[in-house]
Amino acid sequence: QSPAATVGLYIDCGSMYETPGSSGASHLLERMSFKSTTNRSHLRLVREVESIGGNVSAIATREQMCYTYDAFRAYVPDMVEVLIDSVRNPTFLDWEVKEQLEEIKAEIAEFSANPQGLLLEALHSAGYTGALANPLIAPEPAIHKLDSSILKEFIAENYTAPRMVLAASGVEHDVLVSIAEPLLSDLPAVKRPEEPKSVYVGGDYRCQADCQNTHVALAFEVPGGWYEEKTAITVTVLQKLMGGGDWFCTGGVGKGLYSRLSLRILSHYHQIESFSAFNHIYNYSGLFGILATTSPDFASKAVDLAAGELLEVATPGNVTQGQLDRAKQAAKCKVLMDLESRAVACEDIGRQVMTYGERKPIEKFLNDVEAITLNDISSTAKNIISTPLTMASWGDVTNVPTYESVSRKFHSK
């Protein structure tokens, strides 16, 4: 019933589809989104968007490129046309490409001020071989190679009909089809390629940096990714169950005040600044683990505590029914609240159709969450921590324990 609408074009193509020759292309494409096309200059495009009070954005992920346009519903035909023109007909003017490459250089310099982002990138490069190890942030050597011809080639190869989903929130389906059909029907119907292979192997990354803290992460594979639906949903609840957050935040210790990591770690160890569970799930694989920020002299103990918490949830009888019920409610609330946003609802449609070929009703997710048992939590956690360990640390890493000593805690012979 909203007077506004969000339209999104989602393409099954991200950094995992890059080759050594096109490394960094998806990061640059994200920055080159909504620039000059064969039909309009960048200035004209900006003015068209501003004249209807619209908002455009693009995000590159490891698996997908996402382009969205948000504005009043009356302008949906204009929105769809601009969105498709921007994705299908970019000109990649040399001066615009150079300008964005300079912006990426600045972005890389700023990225060192984001230790958690650095650790997540390091977990992928150390934990995987193959496509998922490709960096999401363009590597510095790639900046000197990237140009308009590489981008054009990358788009021609990857932006094909079977890999695109046009989704919308706040628009009738038939209306969307009638607007989009003339603009997209000439896309070549080529065969969809197989997803590039990634193999999870585990590994260690550590970087000594000029920083007064130690940032460290322990992670394991979530086997099967989104295609193992029950596992993926159990991991979503497990992440809420473990929770955690920052030591200093409004409302007390950790945002999930009653989560296990807040009660058991953040409330007791003031040397730890943040301690939280995370998960990143892809179509066929995923990562689950704990990120921690601590004073350097406490780094070894923090790693022990992280390992202990992961082992605890994998042992039957250590999680109570009350804790599980609270985590289920938190998972359901998070998803339902997110879906109140048009942009999130639109993205949910696009990504689900791309992954499963359909959008599953929200009731199915809620029922699946409700059906999770204490046994599901411990067996899923046990299955996850039986995969090889991936460890990453950044900052003052002098006291971070060796990879072998931490791995032995999980995989003792």
PDB file of N, CA, C and O in Angstrom, residues 9-18 22 24-31 57-68 107 121 124 131-138 154 158-159 163 195-196 226 280-283 347 350-351 354-355:
ATOM      1  N   LEU A   9      17.675  -4.701 -10.030  1.00  0.00           N
ATOM      2  CA  LEU A   9      18.152  -5.643 -11.046  1.00  0.00           C
ATOM      3  C   LEU A   9      19.323  -6.393 -10.419  1.00  0.00           C
ATOM      4  O   LEU A   9      20.320  -5.782 -10.008  1.00  0.00           O
ATOM      5  N   TYR A  10      19.181  -7.716 -10.288  1.00  0.00           N
ATOM      6  CA  TYR A  10      20.179  -8.546  -9.595  1.00  0.00           C
ATOM      7  C   TYR A  10      20.828  -9.487 -10.598  1.00  0.00           C
ATOM      8  O   TYR A  10      20.125 -10.138 -11.381  1.00  0.00           O
ATOM      9  N   ILE A  11      22.142  -9.511 -10.575  1.00  0.00           N
ATOM     10  CA  ILE A  11      22.874 -10.310 -11.564  1.00  0.00           C
ATOM     11  C   ILE A  11      23.767 -11.310 -10.844  1.00  0.00           C
ATOM     12  O   ILE A  11      24.483 -10.977  -9.911  1.00  0.00           O
ATOM     13  N   ASP A  12      23.674 -12.543 -11.305  1.00  0.00           N
ATOM     14  CA  ASP A  12      24.426 -13.649 -10.714  1.00  0.00           C
ATOM     15  C   ASP A  12      25.882 -13.524 -11.159  1.00  0.00           C
ATOM     16  O   ASP A  12      26.361 -14.256 -12.008  1.00  0.00           O
ATOM     17  N   CYS A  13      26.570 -12.530 -10.575  1.00  0.00           N
ATOM     18  CA  CYS A  13      27.926 -12.227 -11.032  1.00  0.00           C
ATOM     19  C   CYS A  13      28.576 -11.306 -10.017  1.00  0.00           C
ATOM     20  O   CYS A  13      28.102 -10.206  -9.802  1.00  0.00           O
ATOM     21  N   GLY A  14      29.635 -11.773  -9.364  1.00  0.00           N
ATOM     22  CA  GLY A  14      30.346 -10.929  -8.407  1.00  0.00           C
ATOM     23  C   GLY A  14      31.825 -11.227  -8.498  1.00  0.00           C
ATOM     24  O   GLY A  14      32.308 -11.752  -9.509  1.00  0.00           O
ATOM     25  N   SER A  15      32.560 -10.952  -7.436  1.00  0.00           N
ATOM     26  CA  SER A  15      34.015 -11.113  -7.506  1.00  0.00           C
ATOM     27  C   SER A  15      34.436 -12.565  -7.721  1.00  0.00           C
ATOM     28  O   SER A  15      35.525 -12.841  -8.205  1.00  0.00           O
ATOM     29  N   MET A  16      33.522 -13.529  -7.389  1.00  0.00           N
ATOM     30  CA  MET A  16      33.912 -14.925  -7.579  1.00  0.00           C
ATOM     31  C   MET A  16      33.980 -15.314  -9.065  1.00  0.00           C
ATOM     32  O   MET A  16      34.533 -16.350  -9.422  1.00  0.00           O
ATOM     33  N   TYR A  17      33.425 -14.469  -9.927  1.00  0.00           N
ATOM     34  CA  TYR A  17      33.485 -14.754 -11.370  1.00  0.00           C
ATOM     35  C   TYR A  17      34.681 -14.077 -12.036  1.00  0.00           C
ATOM     36  O   TYR A  17      34.868 -14.183 -13.243  1.00  0.00           O
ATOM     37  N   GLU A  18      35.482 -13.356 -11.237  1.00  0.00           N
ATOM     38  CA  GLU A  18      36.648 -12.680 -11.811  1.00  0.00           C
ATOM     39  C   GLU A  18      37.768 -13.674 -12.098  1.00  0.00           C
ATOM     40  O   GLU A  18      37.914 -14.683 -11.406  1.00  0.00           O
ATOM     41  N   SER A  22      40.739 -10.077 -14.790  1.00  0.00           N
ATOM     42  CA  SER A  22      39.660  -9.124 -14.492  1.00  0.00           C
ATOM     43  C   SER A  22      39.529  -8.857 -12.993  1.00  0.00           C
ATOM     44  O   SER A  22      38.502  -8.376 -12.529  1.00  0.00           O
ATOM     45  N   GLY A  24      39.211  -7.364  -9.535  1.00  0.00           N
ATOM     46  CA  GLY A  24      38.797  -6.012  -9.127  1.00  0.00           C
ATOM     47  C   GLY A  24      37.685  -5.424  -9.969  1.00  0.00           C
ATOM     48  O   GLY A  24      37.191  -4.328  -9.694  1.00  0.00           O
ATOM     49  N   ALA A  25      37.267  -6.162 -11.047  1.00  0.00           N
ATOM     50  CA  ALA A  25      36.257  -5.608 -11.969  1.00  0.00           C
ATOM     51  C   ALA A  25      34.926  -5.319 -11.269  1.00  0.00           C
ATOM     52  O   ALA A  25      34.300  -4.281 -11.505  1.00  0.00           O
ATOM     53  N   SER A  26      34.462  -6.234 -10.387  1.00  0.00           N
ATOM     54  CA  SER A  26      33.150  -6.006  -9.767  1.00  0.00           C
ATOM     55  C   SER A  26      33.187  -4.818  -8.812  1.00  0.00           C
ATOM     56  O   SER A  26      32.224  -4.064  -8.710  1.00  0.00           O
ATOM     57  N   HIS A  27      34.311  -4.611  -8.119  1.00  0.00           N
ATOM     58  CA  HIS A  27      34.446  -3.443  -7.247  1.00  0.00           C
ATOM     59  C   HIS A  27      34.370  -2.158  -8.084  1.00  0.00           C
ATOM     60  O   HIS A  27      33.677  -1.198  -7.726  1.00  0.00           O
ATOM     61  N   LEU A  28      35.065  -2.153  -9.237  1.00  0.00           N
ATOM     62  CA  LEU A  28      35.034  -0.970 -10.107  1.00  0.00           C
ATOM     63  C   LEU A  28      33.644  -0.791 -10.725  1.00  0.00           C
ATOM     64  O   LEU A  28      33.150   0.339 -10.843  1.00  0.00           O
ATOM     65  N   LEU A  29      32.996  -1.899 -11.100  1.00  0.00           N
ATOM     66  CA  LEU A  29      31.639  -1.801 -11.659  1.00  0.00           C
ATOM     67  C   LEU A  29      30.658  -1.192 -10.654  1.00  0.00           C
ATOM     68  O   LEU A  29      29.775  -0.416 -11.027  1.00  0.00           O
ATOM     69  N   GLU A  30      30.829  -1.550  -9.381  1.00  0.00           N
ATOM     70  CA  GLU A  30      29.968  -0.958  -8.345  1.00  0.00           C
ATOM     71  C   GLU A  30      30.136   0.560  -8.337  1.00  0.00           C
ATOM     72  O   GLU A  30      29.164   1.313  -8.274  1.00  0.00           O
ATOM     73  N   ARG A  31      31.371   1.019  -8.455  1.00  0.00           N
ATOM     74  CA  ARG A  31      31.640   2.460  -8.437  1.00  0.00           C
ATOM     75  C   ARG A  31      31.250   3.132  -9.758  1.00  0.00           C
ATOM     76  O   ARG A  31      30.984   4.336  -9.786  1.00  0.00           O
ATOM     77  N   SER A  57      21.338   3.051  -6.091  1.00  0.00           N
ATOM     78  CA  SER A  57      22.531   2.510  -5.429  1.00  0.00           C
ATOM     79  C   SER A  57      22.940   1.201  -6.094  1.00  0.00           C
ATOM     80  O   SER A  57      22.128   0.559  -6.773  1.00  0.00           O
ATOM     81  N   ALA A  58      24.195   0.831  -5.881  1.00  0.00           N
ATOM     82  CA  ALA A  58      24.701  -0.448  -6.416  1.00  0.00           C
ATOM     83  C   ALA A  58      25.617  -1.073  -5.385  1.00  0.00           C
ATOM     84  O   ALA A  58      26.348  -0.367  -4.688  1.00  0.00           O
ATOM     85  N   ILE A  59      25.552  -2.393  -5.277  1.00  0.00           N
ATOM     86  CA  ILE A  59      26.418  -3.116  -4.344  1.00  0.00           C
ATOM     87  C   ILE A  59      26.988  -4.334  -5.069  1.00  0.00           C
ATOM     88  O   ILE A  59      26.257  -5.071  -5.727  1.00  0.00           O
ATOM     89  N   ALA A  60      28.296  -4.526  -4.920  1.00  0.00           N
ATOM     90  CA  ALA A  60      28.931  -5.736  -5.451  1.00  0.00           C
ATOM     91  C   ALA A  60      29.200  -6.669  -4.285  1.00  0.00           C
ATOM     92  O   ALA A  60      29.740  -6.255  -3.262  1.00  0.00           O
ATOM     93  N   THR A  61      28.794  -7.924  -4.413  1.00  0.00           N
ATOM     94  CA  THR A  61      29.105  -8.924  -3.391  1.00  0.00           C
ATOM     95  C   THR A  61      29.942 -10.017  -4.065  1.00  0.00           C
ATOM     96  O   THR A  61      30.257  -9.918  -5.250  1.00  0.00           O
ATOM     97  N   ARG A  62      30.276 -11.048  -3.319  1.00  0.00           N
ATOM     98  CA  ARG A  62      31.075 -12.117  -3.935  1.00  0.00           C
ATOM     99  C   ARG A  62      30.277 -12.859  -5.001  1.00  0.00           C
ATOM    100  O   ARG A  62      30.822 -13.339  -5.976  1.00  0.00           O
ATOM    101  N   GLU A  63      28.959 -12.982  -4.810  1.00  0.00           N
ATOM    102  CA  GLU A  63      28.153 -13.789  -5.737  1.00  0.00           C
ATOM    103  C   GLU A  63      27.280 -12.962  -6.673  1.00  0.00           C
ATOM    104  O   GLU A  63      26.844 -13.469  -7.698  1.00  0.00           O
ATOM    105  N   GLN A  64      26.963 -11.725  -6.299  1.00  0.00           N
ATOM    106  CA  GLN A  64      25.970 -10.970  -7.065  1.00  0.00           C
ATOM    107  C   GLN A  64      26.300  -9.494  -7.198  1.00  0.00           C
ATOM    108  O   GLN A  64      26.987  -8.925  -6.352  1.00  0.00           O
ATOM    109  N   MET A  65      25.769  -8.901  -8.276  1.00  0.00           N
ATOM    110  CA  MET A  65      25.761  -7.454  -8.443  1.00  0.00           C
ATOM    111  C   MET A  65      24.313  -7.006  -8.256  1.00  0.00           C
ATOM    112  O   MET A  65      23.399  -7.609  -8.840  1.00  0.00           O
ATOM    113  N   CYS A  66      24.113  -5.982  -7.444  1.00  0.00           N
ATOM    114  CA  CYS A  66      22.752  -5.535  -7.133  1.00  0.00           C
ATOM    115  C   CYS A  66      22.610  -4.048  -7.456  1.00  0.00           C
ATOM    116  O   CYS A  66      23.353  -3.226  -6.908  1.00  0.00           O
ATOM    117  N   TYR A  67      21.684  -3.718  -8.359  1.00  0.00           N
ATOM    118  CA  TYR A  67      21.415  -2.323  -8.716  1.00  0.00           C
ATOM    119  C   TYR A  67      19.987  -1.995  -8.296  1.00  0.00           C
ATOM    120  O   TYR A  67      19.058  -2.730  -8.674  1.00  0.00           O
ATOM    121  N   THR A  68      19.780  -0.917  -7.539  1.00  0.00           N
ATOM    122  CA  THR A  68      18.417  -0.601  -7.089  1.00  0.00           C
ATOM    123  C   THR A  68      18.070   0.861  -7.312  1.00  0.00           C
ATOM    124  O   THR A  68      18.942   1.732  -7.339  1.00  0.00           O
ATOM    125  N   GLU A 107      39.765   4.474  -1.090  1.00  0.00           N
ATOM    126  CA  GLU A 107      38.964   3.499  -0.331  1.00  0.00           C
ATOM    127  C   GLU A 107      39.869   2.424   0.291  1.00  0.00           C
ATOM    128  O   GLU A 107      39.689   2.029   1.441  1.00  0.00           O
ATOM    129  N   GLU A 121      37.821 -10.267   5.003  1.00  0.00           N
ATOM    130  CA  GLU A 121      38.488 -10.505   3.721  1.00  0.00           C
ATOM    131  C   GLU A 121      39.587 -11.560   3.885  1.00  0.00           C
ATOM    132  O   GLU A 121      39.733 -12.460   3.061  1.00  0.00           O
ATOM    133  N   HIS A 124      38.403 -15.142   4.028  1.00  0.00           N
ATOM    134  CA  HIS A 124      38.073 -15.718   2.711  1.00  0.00           C
ATOM    135  C   HIS A 124      39.340 -16.109   1.958  1.00  0.00           C
ATOM    136  O   HIS A 124      39.407 -17.188   1.371  1.00  0.00           O
ATOM    137  N   ALA A 131      37.137 -19.645  -6.263  1.00  0.00           N
ATOM    138  CA  ALA A 131      36.375 -18.412  -6.502  1.00  0.00           C
ATOM    139  C   ALA A 131      36.105 -17.570  -5.254  1.00  0.00           C
ATOM    140  O   ALA A 131      36.204 -16.343  -5.296  1.00  0.00           O
ATOM    141  N   LEU A 132      35.747 -18.191  -4.130  1.00  0.00           N
ATOM    142  CA  LEU A 132      35.408 -17.411  -2.937  1.00  0.00           C
ATOM    143  C   LEU A 132      36.637 -16.771  -2.291  1.00  0.00           C
ATOM    144  O   LEU A 132      36.509 -15.913  -1.415  1.00  0.00           O
ATOM    145  N   ALA A 133      37.820 -17.164  -2.722  1.00  0.00           N
ATOM    146  CA  ALA A 133      39.048 -16.526  -2.210  1.00  0.00           C
ATOM    147  C   ALA A 133      39.324 -15.205  -2.921  1.00  0.00           C
ATOM    148  O   ALA A 133      40.130 -14.401  -2.452  1.00  0.00           O
ATOM    149  N   ASN A 134      38.644 -14.966  -4.063  1.00  0.00           N
ATOM    150  CA  ASN A 134      38.851 -13.697  -4.785  1.00  0.00           C
ATOM    151  C   ASN A 134      38.477 -12.520  -3.899  1.00  0.00           C
ATOM    152  O   ASN A 134      37.438 -12.542  -3.250  1.00  0.00           O
ATOM    153  N   PRO A 135      39.299 -11.464  -3.875  1.00  0.00           N
ATOM    154  CA  PRO A 135      38.997 -10.327  -2.989  1.00  0.00           C
ATOM    155  C   PRO A 135      37.785  -9.537  -3.455  1.00  0.00           C
ATOM    156  O   PRO A 135      37.520  -9.428  -4.657  1.00  0.00           O
ATOM    157  N   LEU A 136      37.050  -9.012  -2.493  1.00  0.00           N
ATOM    158  CA  LEU A 136      35.883  -8.169  -2.790  1.00  0.00           C
ATOM    159  C   LEU A 136      36.345  -6.737  -3.053  1.00  0.00           C
ATOM    160  O   LEU A 136      35.761  -6.006  -3.843  1.00  0.00           O
ATOM    161  N   ILE A 137      37.396  -6.330  -2.346  1.00  0.00           N
ATOM    162  CA  ILE A 137      37.998  -5.010  -2.561  1.00  0.00           C
ATOM    163  C   ILE A 137      39.093  -5.177  -3.604  1.00  0.00           C
ATOM    164  O   ILE A 137      39.938  -6.065  -3.477  1.00  0.00           O
ATOM    165  N   ALA A 138      39.073  -4.324  -4.625  1.00  0.00           N
ATOM    166  CA  ALA A 138      40.074  -4.465  -5.706  1.00  0.00           C
ATOM    167  C   ALA A 138      41.491  -4.431  -5.135  1.00  0.00           C
ATOM    168  O   ALA A 138      41.831  -3.514  -4.402  1.00  0.00           O
ATOM    169  N   PHE A 154      33.944  -8.015 -19.239  1.00  0.00           N
ATOM    170  CA  PHE A 154      33.365  -8.663 -18.052  1.00  0.00           C
ATOM    171  C   PHE A 154      31.833  -8.631 -18.118  1.00  0.00           C
ATOM    172  O   PHE A 154      31.162  -9.631 -17.839  1.00  0.00           O
ATOM    173  N   ASN A 158      29.251 -11.835 -18.533  1.00  0.00           N
ATOM    174  CA  ASN A 158      28.486 -12.215 -17.338  1.00  0.00           C
ATOM    175  C   ASN A 158      27.069 -11.663 -17.238  1.00  0.00           C
ATOM    176  O   ASN A 158      26.231 -12.242 -16.555  1.00  0.00           O
ATOM    177  N   TYR A 159      26.782 -10.527 -17.869  1.00  0.00           N
ATOM    178  CA  TYR A 159      25.452  -9.922 -17.738  1.00  0.00           C
ATOM    179  C   TYR A 159      24.523 -10.502 -18.806  1.00  0.00           C
ATOM    180  O   TYR A 159      24.163  -9.831 -19.763  1.00  0.00           O
ATOM    181  N   ARG A 163      21.073 -15.084 -16.060  1.00  0.00           N
ATOM    182  CA  ARG A 163      21.698 -14.722 -14.780  1.00  0.00           C
ATOM    183  C   ARG A 163      21.135 -13.421 -14.209  1.00  0.00           C
ATOM    184  O   ARG A 163      21.694 -12.857 -13.277  1.00  0.00           O
ATOM    185  N   GLU A 195      28.618 -22.351 -11.682  1.00  0.00           N
ATOM    186  CA  GLU A 195      29.255 -21.443 -10.730  1.00  0.00           C
ATOM    187  C   GLU A 195      30.718 -21.855 -10.556  1.00  0.00           C
ATOM    188  O   GLU A 195      31.015 -23.039 -10.418  1.00  0.00           O
ATOM    189  N   PRO A 196      31.646 -20.884 -10.556  1.00  0.00           N
ATOM    190  CA  PRO A 196      33.065 -21.241 -10.368  1.00  0.00           C
ATOM    191  C   PRO A 196      33.259 -21.992  -9.049  1.00  0.00           C
ATOM    192  O   PRO A 196      32.602 -21.693  -8.056  1.00  0.00           O
ATOM    193  N   TRP A 226      23.413 -21.913   1.305  1.00  0.00           N
ATOM    194  CA  TRP A 226      21.944 -21.719   1.245  1.00  0.00           C
ATOM    195  C   TRP A 226      21.220 -22.943   0.694  1.00  0.00           C
ATOM    196  O   TRP A 226      20.032 -23.125   0.946  1.00  0.00           O
ATOM    197  N   HIS A 280      28.540 -15.745   7.350  1.00  0.00           N
ATOM    198  CA  HIS A 280      28.450 -15.276   5.963  1.00  0.00           C
ATOM    199  C   HIS A 280      28.122 -16.502   5.137  1.00  0.00           C
ATOM    200  O   HIS A 280      28.956 -17.392   4.992  1.00  0.00           O
ATOM    201  N   ILE A 281      26.907 -16.544   4.591  1.00  0.00           N
ATOM    202  CA  ILE A 281      26.485 -17.755   3.875  1.00  0.00           C
ATOM    203  C   ILE A 281      26.353 -17.469   2.376  1.00  0.00           C
ATOM    204  O   ILE A 281      25.802 -16.442   1.972  1.00  0.00           O
ATOM    205  N   TYR A 282      26.899 -18.381   1.578  1.00  0.00           N
ATOM    206  CA  TYR A 282      26.823 -18.291   0.119  1.00  0.00           C
ATOM    207  C   TYR A 282      26.005 -19.477  -0.394  1.00  0.00           C
ATOM    208  O   TYR A 282      25.507 -20.277   0.392  1.00  0.00           O
ATOM    209  N   ASN A 283      25.880 -19.599  -1.728  1.00  0.00           N
ATOM    210  CA  ASN A 283      25.029 -20.664  -2.277  1.00  0.00           C
ATOM    211  C   ASN A 283      25.473 -22.061  -1.840  1.00  0.00           C
ATOM    212  O   ASN A 283      24.649 -22.886  -1.456  1.00  0.00           O
ATOM    213  N   GLU A 347      15.309  -6.841  -2.398  1.00  0.00           N
ATOM    214  CA  GLU A 347      16.536  -7.639  -2.472  1.00  0.00           C
ATOM    215  C   GLU A 347      16.250  -9.100  -2.128  1.00  0.00           C
ATOM    216  O   GLU A 347      16.794 -10.016  -2.746  1.00  0.00           O
ATOM    217  N   GLY A 350      14.748 -10.716  -5.194  1.00  0.00           N
ATOM    218  CA  GLY A 350      15.765 -10.911  -6.228  1.00  0.00           C
ATOM    219  C   GLY A 350      16.727 -12.038  -5.907  1.00  0.00           C
ATOM    220  O   GLY A 350      16.975 -12.917  -6.731  1.00  0.00           O
ATOM    221  N   ARG A 351      17.261 -12.037  -4.677  1.00  0.00           N
ATOM    222  CA  ARG A 351      18.260 -13.046  -4.313  1.00  0.00           C
ATOM    223  C   ARG A 351      17.651 -14.440  -4.203  1.00  0.00           C
ATOM    224  O   ARG A 351      18.278 -15.425  -4.570  1.00  0.00           O
ATOM    225  N   MET A 354      17.024 -15.827  -7.608  1.00  0.00           N
ATOM    226  CA  MET A 354      18.301 -16.194  -8.228  1.00  0.00           C
ATOM    227  C   MET A 354      18.846 -17.506  -7.668  1.00  0.00           C
ATOM    228  O   MET A 354      19.403 -18.325  -8.384  1.00  0.00           O
ATOM    229  N   THR A 355      18.669 -17.703  -6.359  1.00  0.00           N
ATOM    230  CA  THR A 355      19.218 -18.904  -5.722  1.00  0.00           C
ATOM    231  C   THR A 355      18.302 -20.109  -5.883  1.00  0.00           C
ATOM    232  O   THR A 355      18.743 -21.195  -6.252  1.00  0.00           O
TER     233      THR A 355
END
